[in-house]
Short mmCIF file of C-alpha atoms in Angstrom, two decimals:
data_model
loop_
_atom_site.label_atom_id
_atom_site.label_comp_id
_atom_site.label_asym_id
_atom_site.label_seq_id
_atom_site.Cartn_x
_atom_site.Cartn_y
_atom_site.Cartn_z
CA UNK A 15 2.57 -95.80 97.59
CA UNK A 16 3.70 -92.53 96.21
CA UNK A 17 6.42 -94.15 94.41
CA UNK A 18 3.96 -96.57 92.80
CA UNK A 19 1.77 -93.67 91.52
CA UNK A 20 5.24 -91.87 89.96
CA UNK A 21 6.39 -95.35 87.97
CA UNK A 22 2.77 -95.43 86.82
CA UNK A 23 2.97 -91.77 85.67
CA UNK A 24 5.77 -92.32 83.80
CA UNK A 25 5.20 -95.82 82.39
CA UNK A 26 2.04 -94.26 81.23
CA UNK A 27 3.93 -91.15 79.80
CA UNK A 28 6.29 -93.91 78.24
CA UNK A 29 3.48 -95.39 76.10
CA UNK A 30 2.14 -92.16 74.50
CA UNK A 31 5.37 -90.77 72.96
CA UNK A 32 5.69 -94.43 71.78
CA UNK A 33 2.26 -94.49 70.13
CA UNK A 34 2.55 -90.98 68.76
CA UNK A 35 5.79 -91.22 67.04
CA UNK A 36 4.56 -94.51 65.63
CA UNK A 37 1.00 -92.82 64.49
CA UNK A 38 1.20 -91.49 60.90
CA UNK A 39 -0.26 -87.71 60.89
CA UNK A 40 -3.08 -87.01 58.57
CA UNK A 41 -2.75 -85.11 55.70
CA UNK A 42 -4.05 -82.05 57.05
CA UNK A 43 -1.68 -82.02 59.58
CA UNK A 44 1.59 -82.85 56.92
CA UNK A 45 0.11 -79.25 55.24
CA UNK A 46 0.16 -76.98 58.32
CA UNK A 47 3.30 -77.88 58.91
CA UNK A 48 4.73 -76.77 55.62
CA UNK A 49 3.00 -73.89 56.21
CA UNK A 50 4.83 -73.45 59.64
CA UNK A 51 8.05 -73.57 58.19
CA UNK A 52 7.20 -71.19 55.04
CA UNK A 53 5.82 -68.65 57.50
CA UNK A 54 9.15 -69.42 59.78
CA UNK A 55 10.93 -68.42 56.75
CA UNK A 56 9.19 -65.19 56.06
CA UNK A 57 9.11 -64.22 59.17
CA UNK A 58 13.25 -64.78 59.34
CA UNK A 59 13.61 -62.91 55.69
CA UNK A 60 11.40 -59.95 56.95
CA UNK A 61 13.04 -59.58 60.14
CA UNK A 62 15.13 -56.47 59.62
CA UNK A 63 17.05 -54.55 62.11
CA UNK A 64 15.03 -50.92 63.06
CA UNK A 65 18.18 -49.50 61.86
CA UNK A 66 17.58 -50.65 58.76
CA UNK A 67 13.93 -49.80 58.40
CA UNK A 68 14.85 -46.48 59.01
CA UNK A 69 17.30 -46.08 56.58
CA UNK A 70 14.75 -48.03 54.03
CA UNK A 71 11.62 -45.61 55.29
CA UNK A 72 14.21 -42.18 54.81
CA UNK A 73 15.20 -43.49 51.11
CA UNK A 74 11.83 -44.06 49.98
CA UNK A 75 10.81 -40.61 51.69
CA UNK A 76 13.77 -38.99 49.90
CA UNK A 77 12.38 -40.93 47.05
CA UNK A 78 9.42 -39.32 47.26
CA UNK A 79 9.79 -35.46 47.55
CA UNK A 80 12.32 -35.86 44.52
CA UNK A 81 9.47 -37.09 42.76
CA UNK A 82 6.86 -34.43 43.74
CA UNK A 83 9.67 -31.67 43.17
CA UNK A 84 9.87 -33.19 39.66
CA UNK A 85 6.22 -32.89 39.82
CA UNK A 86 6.10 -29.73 40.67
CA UNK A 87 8.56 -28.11 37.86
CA UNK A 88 6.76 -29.91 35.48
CA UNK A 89 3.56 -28.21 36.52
CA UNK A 90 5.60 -25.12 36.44
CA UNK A 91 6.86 -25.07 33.48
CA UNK A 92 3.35 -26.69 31.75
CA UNK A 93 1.31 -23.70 33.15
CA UNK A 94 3.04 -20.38 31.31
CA UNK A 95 3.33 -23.12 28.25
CA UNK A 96 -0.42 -23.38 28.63
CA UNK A 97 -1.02 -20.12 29.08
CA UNK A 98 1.14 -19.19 26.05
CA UNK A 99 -0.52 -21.18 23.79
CA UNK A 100 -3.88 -20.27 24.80
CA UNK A 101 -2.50 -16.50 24.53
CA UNK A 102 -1.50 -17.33 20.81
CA UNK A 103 -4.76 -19.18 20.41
CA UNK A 104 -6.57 -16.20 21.12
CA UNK A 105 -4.28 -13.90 19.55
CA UNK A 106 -4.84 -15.98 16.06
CA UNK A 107 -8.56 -16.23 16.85
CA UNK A 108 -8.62 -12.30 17.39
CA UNK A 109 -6.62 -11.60 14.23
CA UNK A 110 -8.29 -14.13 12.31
CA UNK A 111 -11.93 -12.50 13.09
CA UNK A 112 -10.39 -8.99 12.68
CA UNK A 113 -8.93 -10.10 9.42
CA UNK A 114 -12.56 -11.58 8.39
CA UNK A 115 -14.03 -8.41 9.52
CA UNK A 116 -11.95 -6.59 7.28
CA UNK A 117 -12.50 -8.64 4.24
CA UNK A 118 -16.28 -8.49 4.66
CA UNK A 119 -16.05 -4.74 5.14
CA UNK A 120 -14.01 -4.09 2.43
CA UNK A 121 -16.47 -6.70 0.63
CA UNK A 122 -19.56 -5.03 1.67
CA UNK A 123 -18.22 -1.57 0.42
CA UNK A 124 -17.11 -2.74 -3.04
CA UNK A 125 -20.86 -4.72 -3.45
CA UNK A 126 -21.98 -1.46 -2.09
CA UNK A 127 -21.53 0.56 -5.69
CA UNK A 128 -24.20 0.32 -8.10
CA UNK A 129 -22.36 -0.94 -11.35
CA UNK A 130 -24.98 1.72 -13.40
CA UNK A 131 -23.29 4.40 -11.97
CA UNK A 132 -20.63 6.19 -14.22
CA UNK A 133 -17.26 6.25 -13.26
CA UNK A 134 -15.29 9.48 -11.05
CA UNK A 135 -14.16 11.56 -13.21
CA UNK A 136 -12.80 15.58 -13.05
CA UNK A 137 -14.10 18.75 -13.10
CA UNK A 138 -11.40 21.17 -13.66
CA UNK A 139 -11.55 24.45 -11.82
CA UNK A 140 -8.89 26.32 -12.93
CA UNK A 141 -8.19 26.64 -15.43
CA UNK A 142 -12.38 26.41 -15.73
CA UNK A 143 -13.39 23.92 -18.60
CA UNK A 144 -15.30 26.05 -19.90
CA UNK A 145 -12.94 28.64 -21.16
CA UNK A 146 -11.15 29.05 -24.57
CA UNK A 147 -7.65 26.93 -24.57
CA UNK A 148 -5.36 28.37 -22.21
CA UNK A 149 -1.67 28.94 -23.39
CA UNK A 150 1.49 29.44 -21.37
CA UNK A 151 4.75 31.04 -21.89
CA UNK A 152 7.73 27.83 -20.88
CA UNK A 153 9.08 28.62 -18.06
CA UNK A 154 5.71 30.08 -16.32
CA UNK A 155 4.63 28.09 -12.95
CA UNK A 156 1.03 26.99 -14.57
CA UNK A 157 -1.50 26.34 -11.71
CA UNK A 158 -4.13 23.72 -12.20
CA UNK A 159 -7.34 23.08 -9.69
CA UNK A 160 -9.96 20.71 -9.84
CA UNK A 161 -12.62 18.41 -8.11
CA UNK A 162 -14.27 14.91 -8.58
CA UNK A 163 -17.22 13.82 -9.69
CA UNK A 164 -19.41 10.60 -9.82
CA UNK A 165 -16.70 9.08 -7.31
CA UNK A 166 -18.35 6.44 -4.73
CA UNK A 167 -15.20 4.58 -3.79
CA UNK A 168 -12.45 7.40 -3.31
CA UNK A 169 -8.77 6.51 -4.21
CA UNK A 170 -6.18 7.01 -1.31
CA UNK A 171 -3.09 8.21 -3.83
CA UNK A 172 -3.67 9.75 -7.47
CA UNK A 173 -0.61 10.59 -9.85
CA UNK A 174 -0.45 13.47 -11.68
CA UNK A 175 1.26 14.51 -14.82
CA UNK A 176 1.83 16.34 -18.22
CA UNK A 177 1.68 14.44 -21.37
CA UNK A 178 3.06 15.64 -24.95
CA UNK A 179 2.15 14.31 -28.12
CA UNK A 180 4.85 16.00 -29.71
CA UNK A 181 7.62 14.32 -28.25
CA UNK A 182 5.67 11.23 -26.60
CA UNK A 183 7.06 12.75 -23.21
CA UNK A 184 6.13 13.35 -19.89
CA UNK A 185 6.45 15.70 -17.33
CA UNK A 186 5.24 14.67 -13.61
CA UNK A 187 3.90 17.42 -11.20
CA UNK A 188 3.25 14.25 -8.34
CA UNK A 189 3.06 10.94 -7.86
CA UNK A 190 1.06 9.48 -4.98
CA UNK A 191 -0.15 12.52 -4.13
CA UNK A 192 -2.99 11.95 -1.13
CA UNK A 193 -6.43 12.39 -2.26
CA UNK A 194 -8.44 15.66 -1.46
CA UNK A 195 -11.62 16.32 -2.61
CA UNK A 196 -10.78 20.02 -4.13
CA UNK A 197 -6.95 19.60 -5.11
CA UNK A 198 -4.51 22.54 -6.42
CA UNK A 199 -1.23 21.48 -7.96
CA UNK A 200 1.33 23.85 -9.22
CA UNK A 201 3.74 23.16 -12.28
CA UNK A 202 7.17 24.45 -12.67
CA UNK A 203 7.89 24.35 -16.62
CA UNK A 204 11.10 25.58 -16.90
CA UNK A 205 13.29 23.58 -18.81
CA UNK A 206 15.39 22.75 -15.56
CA UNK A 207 12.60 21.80 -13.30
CA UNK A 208 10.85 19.45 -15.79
CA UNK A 209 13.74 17.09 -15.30
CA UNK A 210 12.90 15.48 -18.98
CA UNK A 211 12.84 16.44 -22.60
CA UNK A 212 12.28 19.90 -23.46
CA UNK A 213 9.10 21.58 -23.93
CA UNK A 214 8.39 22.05 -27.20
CA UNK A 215 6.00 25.14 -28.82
CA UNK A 216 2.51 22.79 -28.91
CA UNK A 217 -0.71 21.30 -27.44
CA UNK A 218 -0.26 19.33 -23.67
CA UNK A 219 -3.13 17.44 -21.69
CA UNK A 220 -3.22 16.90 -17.87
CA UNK A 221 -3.63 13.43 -16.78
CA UNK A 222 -5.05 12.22 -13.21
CA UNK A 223 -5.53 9.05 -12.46
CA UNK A 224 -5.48 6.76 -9.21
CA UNK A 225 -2.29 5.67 -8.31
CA UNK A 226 -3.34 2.13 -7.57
CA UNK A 227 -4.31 1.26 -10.75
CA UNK A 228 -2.84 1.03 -14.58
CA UNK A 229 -3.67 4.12 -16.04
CA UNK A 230 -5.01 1.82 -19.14
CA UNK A 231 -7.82 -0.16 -16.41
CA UNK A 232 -11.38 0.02 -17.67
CA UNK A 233 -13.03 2.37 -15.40
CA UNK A 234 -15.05 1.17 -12.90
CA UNK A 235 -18.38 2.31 -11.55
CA UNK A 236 -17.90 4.75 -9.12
CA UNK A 237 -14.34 4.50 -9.11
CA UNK A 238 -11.89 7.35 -10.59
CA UNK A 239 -11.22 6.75 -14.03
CA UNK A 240 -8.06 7.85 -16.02
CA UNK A 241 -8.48 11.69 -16.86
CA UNK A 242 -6.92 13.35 -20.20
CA UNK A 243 -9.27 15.56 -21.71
CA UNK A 244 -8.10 18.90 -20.74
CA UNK A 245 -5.94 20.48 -23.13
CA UNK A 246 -3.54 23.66 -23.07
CA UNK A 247 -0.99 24.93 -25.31
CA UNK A 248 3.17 25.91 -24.45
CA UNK A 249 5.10 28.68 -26.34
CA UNK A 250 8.34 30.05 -26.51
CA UNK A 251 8.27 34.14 -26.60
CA UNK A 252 10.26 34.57 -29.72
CA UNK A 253 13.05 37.58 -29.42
CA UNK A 254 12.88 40.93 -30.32
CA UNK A 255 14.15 41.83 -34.23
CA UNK A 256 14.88 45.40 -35.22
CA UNK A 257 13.35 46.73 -38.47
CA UNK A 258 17.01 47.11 -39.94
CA UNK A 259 20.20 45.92 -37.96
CA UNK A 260 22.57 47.46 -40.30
CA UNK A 261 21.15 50.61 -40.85
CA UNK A 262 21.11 52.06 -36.49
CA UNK A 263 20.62 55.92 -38.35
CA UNK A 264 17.19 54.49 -39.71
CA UNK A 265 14.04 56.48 -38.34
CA UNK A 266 10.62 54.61 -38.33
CA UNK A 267 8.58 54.80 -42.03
CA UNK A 268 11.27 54.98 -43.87
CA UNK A 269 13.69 53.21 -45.95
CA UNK A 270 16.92 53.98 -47.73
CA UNK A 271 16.73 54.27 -51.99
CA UNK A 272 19.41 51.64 -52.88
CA UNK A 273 20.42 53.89 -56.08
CA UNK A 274 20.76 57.01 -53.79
CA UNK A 275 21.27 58.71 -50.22
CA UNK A 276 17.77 59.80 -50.11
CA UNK A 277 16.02 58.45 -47.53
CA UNK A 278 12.43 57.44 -48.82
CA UNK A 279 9.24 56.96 -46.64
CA UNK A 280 7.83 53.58 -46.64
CA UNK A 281 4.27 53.53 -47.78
CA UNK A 282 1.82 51.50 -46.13
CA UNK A 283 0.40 48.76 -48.01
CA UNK A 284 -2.99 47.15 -47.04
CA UNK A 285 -2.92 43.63 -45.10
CA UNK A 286 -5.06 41.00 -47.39
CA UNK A 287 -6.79 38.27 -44.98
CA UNK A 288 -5.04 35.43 -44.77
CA UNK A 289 -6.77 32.14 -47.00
CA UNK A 290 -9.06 30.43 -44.32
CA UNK A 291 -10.02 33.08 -42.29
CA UNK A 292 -12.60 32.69 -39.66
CA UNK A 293 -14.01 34.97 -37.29
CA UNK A 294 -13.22 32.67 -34.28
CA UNK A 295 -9.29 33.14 -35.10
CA UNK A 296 -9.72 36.82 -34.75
CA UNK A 297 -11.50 36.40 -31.53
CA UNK A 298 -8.35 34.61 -30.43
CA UNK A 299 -5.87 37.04 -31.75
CA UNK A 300 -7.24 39.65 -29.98
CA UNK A 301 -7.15 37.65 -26.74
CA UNK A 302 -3.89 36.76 -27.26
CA UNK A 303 -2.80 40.13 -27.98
CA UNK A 304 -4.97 41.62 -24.78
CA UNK A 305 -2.76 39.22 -22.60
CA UNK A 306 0.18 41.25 -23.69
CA UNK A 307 2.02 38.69 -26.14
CA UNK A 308 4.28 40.24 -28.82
CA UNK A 309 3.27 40.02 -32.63
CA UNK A 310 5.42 36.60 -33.20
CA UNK A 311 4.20 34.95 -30.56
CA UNK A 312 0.77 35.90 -31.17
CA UNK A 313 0.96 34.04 -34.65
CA UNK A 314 2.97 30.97 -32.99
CA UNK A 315 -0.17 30.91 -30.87
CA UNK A 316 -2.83 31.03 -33.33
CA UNK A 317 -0.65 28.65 -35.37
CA UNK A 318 -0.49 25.83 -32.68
CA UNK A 319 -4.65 26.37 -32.03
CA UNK A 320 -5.56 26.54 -36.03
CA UNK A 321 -2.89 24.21 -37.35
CA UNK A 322 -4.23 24.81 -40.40
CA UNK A 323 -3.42 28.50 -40.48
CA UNK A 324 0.41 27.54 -40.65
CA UNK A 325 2.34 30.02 -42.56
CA UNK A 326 -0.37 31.91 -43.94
CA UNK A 327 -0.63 34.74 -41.11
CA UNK A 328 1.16 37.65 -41.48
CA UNK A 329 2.76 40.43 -38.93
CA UNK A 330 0.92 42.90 -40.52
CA UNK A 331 -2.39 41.74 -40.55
CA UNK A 332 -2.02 40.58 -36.71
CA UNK A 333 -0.94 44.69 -36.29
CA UNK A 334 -3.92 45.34 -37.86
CA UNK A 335 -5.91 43.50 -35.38
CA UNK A 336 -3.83 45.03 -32.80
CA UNK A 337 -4.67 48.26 -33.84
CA UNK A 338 -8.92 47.54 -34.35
CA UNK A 339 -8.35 47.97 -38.11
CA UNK A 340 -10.16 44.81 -38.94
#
């Protein structure tokens, strides 16, 4: 009986695998079995010794902190760049404001000046302006003060120098000489100190003038204008002449007769006033004289401030001026 039951089993068993193999699968069942074998196949391509994923995990962690290192310098070296150029941005900012400031200042002050105002100009101290033209031996140190007037906008530098007419020369005392509101200059005019031509016996004129500008600029309101109107007059102290070189025996007042050894007084002869005489030239001679000057350089004097008095003055009559005679 059990036998039976076991042939029936199997004959039974028989019959399926028969049918099956014989059955055609549906389509749905053709499908998952592709997708059996593809997933066989991944799952044989993916399977990797732990060895290996190791090694793979270690390079891409290697991988990694070269990259953040790389990172990191970058972000190193970008942050003093940054912070350089933001410096240099403010730096240029900062300058370029100061440098605006500056401009508008400078803008504001020259708007500032009221163009009816006259322009600076000098008021000389010493000699004063007001005195009778001043004359000086060459070779004398001739001192020269002064202020300003009018002046709104004050020069930094002013030049100062001599000019002649004579001989269309020049002779500086200083150049860029800082500005003060009372200045004193001193001028050395001997020959060897003036550095140029020679002084020659007539009329000079002191010039002062910024040192920033041409000294032929149109004055400006408020500003310092070219200076040349004061005047003064150079001589050279003519030397002493005896009465009569050849005759050293010779007393004073008198003179030797030509046809005999007597010797003869001289007898005075009266002093006629020169043609174009004026009471202001005596007024001069006898300052002149007061000062000390001989009789020749007296008349060189009085020639150079009366030009038209040239050769018409005499020695005697200045003597007689000398003396209060006239």
């Amino acid at each position: 009986m059990r036998t039976f039951n076991v042939a029936r089993l199997l004959f039974a068993l028989f019959l399926f695998v028969s049918f099956s193999s014989a059955w055609p699968w549906p389509p749905s069942i053709q499908n998952l079995e592709g997708l059996i074998h593809r997933r066989a196949d991944s799952d044989t391509k993916s399977d990797t010794s732990p060895a290996e994923t190791g090694k793979s995990q270690a390079a891409k962690t290697g991988d990694a902190a070269k990259t953040a290192a790389k990172t990191a310098a970058a972000s190193a070296t970008a942050a003093p760049t940054s912070q350089r150029a933001s410096n240099t941005k403010s730096g240029t900012t900062k300058a370029a404001k100061t440098g605006a400031a500056k401009t508008k200042a400078a803008a504001t002050k020259t708007q500032s000046v009221d163009p009816r105002l006259p322009p600076g100009g000098i008021n000389m101290i010493t000699p004063s302006a007001l005195a009778p033209t001043s004359y000086y031996k060459v070779g004398d140190h001739v001192t020269f003060a002064w202020n300003y007037t009018s002046l709104s906008v004050k020069p930094s530098k002013v030049d100062v120098y001599i000019s002649c007419a004579t001989n269309s020369a020049t002779y500086t005392i200083s150049n860029n000489a800082t500005f003060e509101p009372t200045a004193k200059m001193v001028w050395d005019s001997k020959p060897e100190a003036s550095g140029t031509a020679p002084l020659l016996v007539g009329t000079y004129t002191l010039v002062i003038h910024d040192a920033s500008k041409d000294i032929t600029a149109v004055p400006q309101a408020g500003h310092l204008g070219a200076y040349d109107q004061f005047t003064f007059g150079m001589y050279t102290p003519q030397p002493y002449t005896p009465l009569s070189a050849n005759s050293p025996h010779q007393a004073p007042g008198q003179q030797i007769n030509s046809t005999s050894s007597h010797i003869l007084p001289i007898m005075p002869t009266a002093a006629a006033a020169p043609n174009g005489w004026a009471p202001a030239m005596k007024a001069f001679l006898k300052r002149v004289l007061a000062n000390g000057e001989d009789t020749k350089s007296a008349i060189i004097l009085l020639e150079t401030e009366f030009p038209r008095m040239a050769g018409k003055v005499s020695a005697g009559w200045v003597d007689k001026i000398r003396r209060g005679e006239v």
